[in-house]
Amino acid sequence: MLAPIAVNPGLQQKGIGKLLMNELEKRAKRFDYGFISILGHPGYYVKFGYGPASEYNIYPPFEGIPDEAFMIKEIQEGYLKNKEGTILNCNPNNRQLIKSVSYSGFSMP
């Protein structure tokens, strides 16, 4: 599960976020991950092929996350077929980091 990526505001619009996302997916394939789940602004991640995890009947590890903010993308085609449930957060303390995230016109608990 990836929480939002961040690029220094002075360096945005230079393709750095795209490079980070490409590297993330490249490493996920190398380590044989079946999917990547992301908690972040849907307007950004949709362009990389991420969609609502709820479409796969997959849900975030804690309550209060807007449906459109918890997204997923298969890395291995068909990996999520016949799978559903709740993503387990391997470090529950990360919840504090996620609680502090906000976006212009969009906020998360």
Coordinates of C-alpha atoms in Angstrom, one line a residue:
M1 CA 0.0 0.0 0.0
L2 CA 1.4 3.3 -1.1
A3 CA 0.4 6.5 0.6
P4 CA 0.5 9.6 -1.5
I5 CA 3.8 10.3 -3.3
A6 CA 5.1 13.8 -2.9
V7 CA 7.2 16.1 -5.0
N8 CA 8.6 19.4 -3.7
P9 CA 6.2 22.1 -5.0
G10 CA 9.1 23.9 -6.7
L11 CA 9.9 20.8 -8.7
Q12 CA 6.4 19.8 -9.7
Q13 CA 5.3 19.6 -13.3
K14 CA 8.7 18.3 -14.4
G15 CA 7.8 14.6 -14.6
I16 CA 9.3 13.6 -11.3
G17 CA 6.0 12.1 -10.0
K18 CA 5.7 10.1 -13.2
L19 CA 9.2 8.8 -12.8
L20 CA 8.5 7.8 -9.2
M21 CA 5.3 5.9 -10.3
N22 CA 7.1 4.1 -13.1
E23 CA 9.9 3.0 -10.8
L24 CA 7.3 1.8 -8.2
E25 CA 5.6 -0.3 -10.8
K26 CA 8.9 -1.6 -12.2
R27 CA 10.0 -2.7 -8.7
A28 CA 6.6 -4.2 -7.9
K29 CA 7.0 -6.4 -11.1
R30 CA 10.5 -7.3 -10.2
F31 CA 9.5 -8.4 -6.7
D32 CA 6.5 -10.3 -8.2
Y33 CA 3.7 -8.2 -6.5
G34 CA 0.3 -8.9 -7.8
F35 CA -1.1 -5.4 -7.3
I36 CA -0.4 -2.0 -5.8
S37 CA -2.9 -0.2 -3.7
I38 CA -2.7 3.5 -3.2
L39 CA -4.2 5.9 -0.8
G40 CA -4.2 9.3 -2.5
H41 CA -5.8 11.9 -4.7
P42 CA -7.8 10.1 -7.4
G43 CA -7.3 12.9 -9.9
Y44 CA -3.6 12.1 -10.0
Y45 CA -3.4 8.3 -9.9
V46 CA -6.2 7.6 -12.4
K47 CA -3.8 8.7 -15.2
F48 CA -1.5 5.8 -14.2
G49 CA -4.3 3.2 -14.5
Y50 CA -5.4 3.1 -10.9
G51 CA -9.1 2.8 -10.1
P52 CA -11.3 2.4 -7.0
A53 CA -10.3 -0.7 -5.1
S54 CA -14.0 -1.2 -4.2
E55 CA -14.6 -2.2 -7.8
Y56 CA -12.7 -5.4 -6.8
N57 CA -14.5 -5.6 -3.4
I58 CA -11.2 -4.6 -1.8
Y59 CA -11.2 -2.1 1.1
P60 CA -8.7 0.0 3.0
P61 CA -7.3 -1.2 6.4
F62 CA -9.2 1.4 8.4
E63 CA -12.5 3.3 8.3
G64 CA -13.1 6.8 7.1
I65 CA -11.2 6.7 3.8
P66 CA -13.3 8.0 0.8
D67 CA -14.0 5.3 -1.7
E68 CA -12.4 7.3 -4.5
A69 CA -9.2 7.8 -2.5
F70 CA -8.4 4.1 -2.1
M71 CA -7.3 2.8 -5.5
I72 CA -5.7 -0.3 -6.9
K73 CA -4.0 -1.5 -10.0
E74 CA -3.1 -5.1 -11.0
I75 CA 0.5 -5.6 -11.7
Q76 CA -0.1 -9.2 -12.7
E77 CA -3.0 -9.4 -15.1
G78 CA -5.9 -11.3 -13.4
Y79 CA -4.3 -11.4 -10.0
L80 CA -7.3 -9.9 -8.3
K81 CA -9.8 -12.2 -9.9
N82 CA -11.8 -14.0 -7.2
K83 CA -10.1 -12.0 -4.5
E84 CA -11.9 -9.6 -2.1
G85 CA -11.5 -8.3 1.4
T86 CA -9.6 -5.7 3.4
I87 CA -6.0 -4.8 2.8
L88 CA -4.0 -5.4 6.0
N89 CA -1.8 -2.6 7.1
C90 CA 1.5 -4.2 8.2
N91 CA 2.3 -1.2 10.4
P92 CA -0.8 0.3 12.1
N93 CA 1.3 3.2 13.4
N94 CA 1.3 4.5 9.8
R95 CA -2.3 5.6 10.4
Q96 CA -1.0 8.8 12.0
L97 CA 0.8 9.8 8.9
I98 CA -2.2 9.1 6.7
K99 CA -4.5 11.2 9.0
S100 CA -2.4 14.3 8.3
V101 CA -2.8 14.2 4.5
S102 CA -4.9 16.8 2.8
Y103 CA -5.3 18.2 -0.7
S104 CA -6.7 21.3 -2.2
G105 CA -10.5 20.6 -2.5
F106 CA -10.0 17.1 -1.1
S107 CA -9.2 15.9 2.4
M108 CA -8.8 12.6 4.1
P109 CA -9.6 12.0 7.8

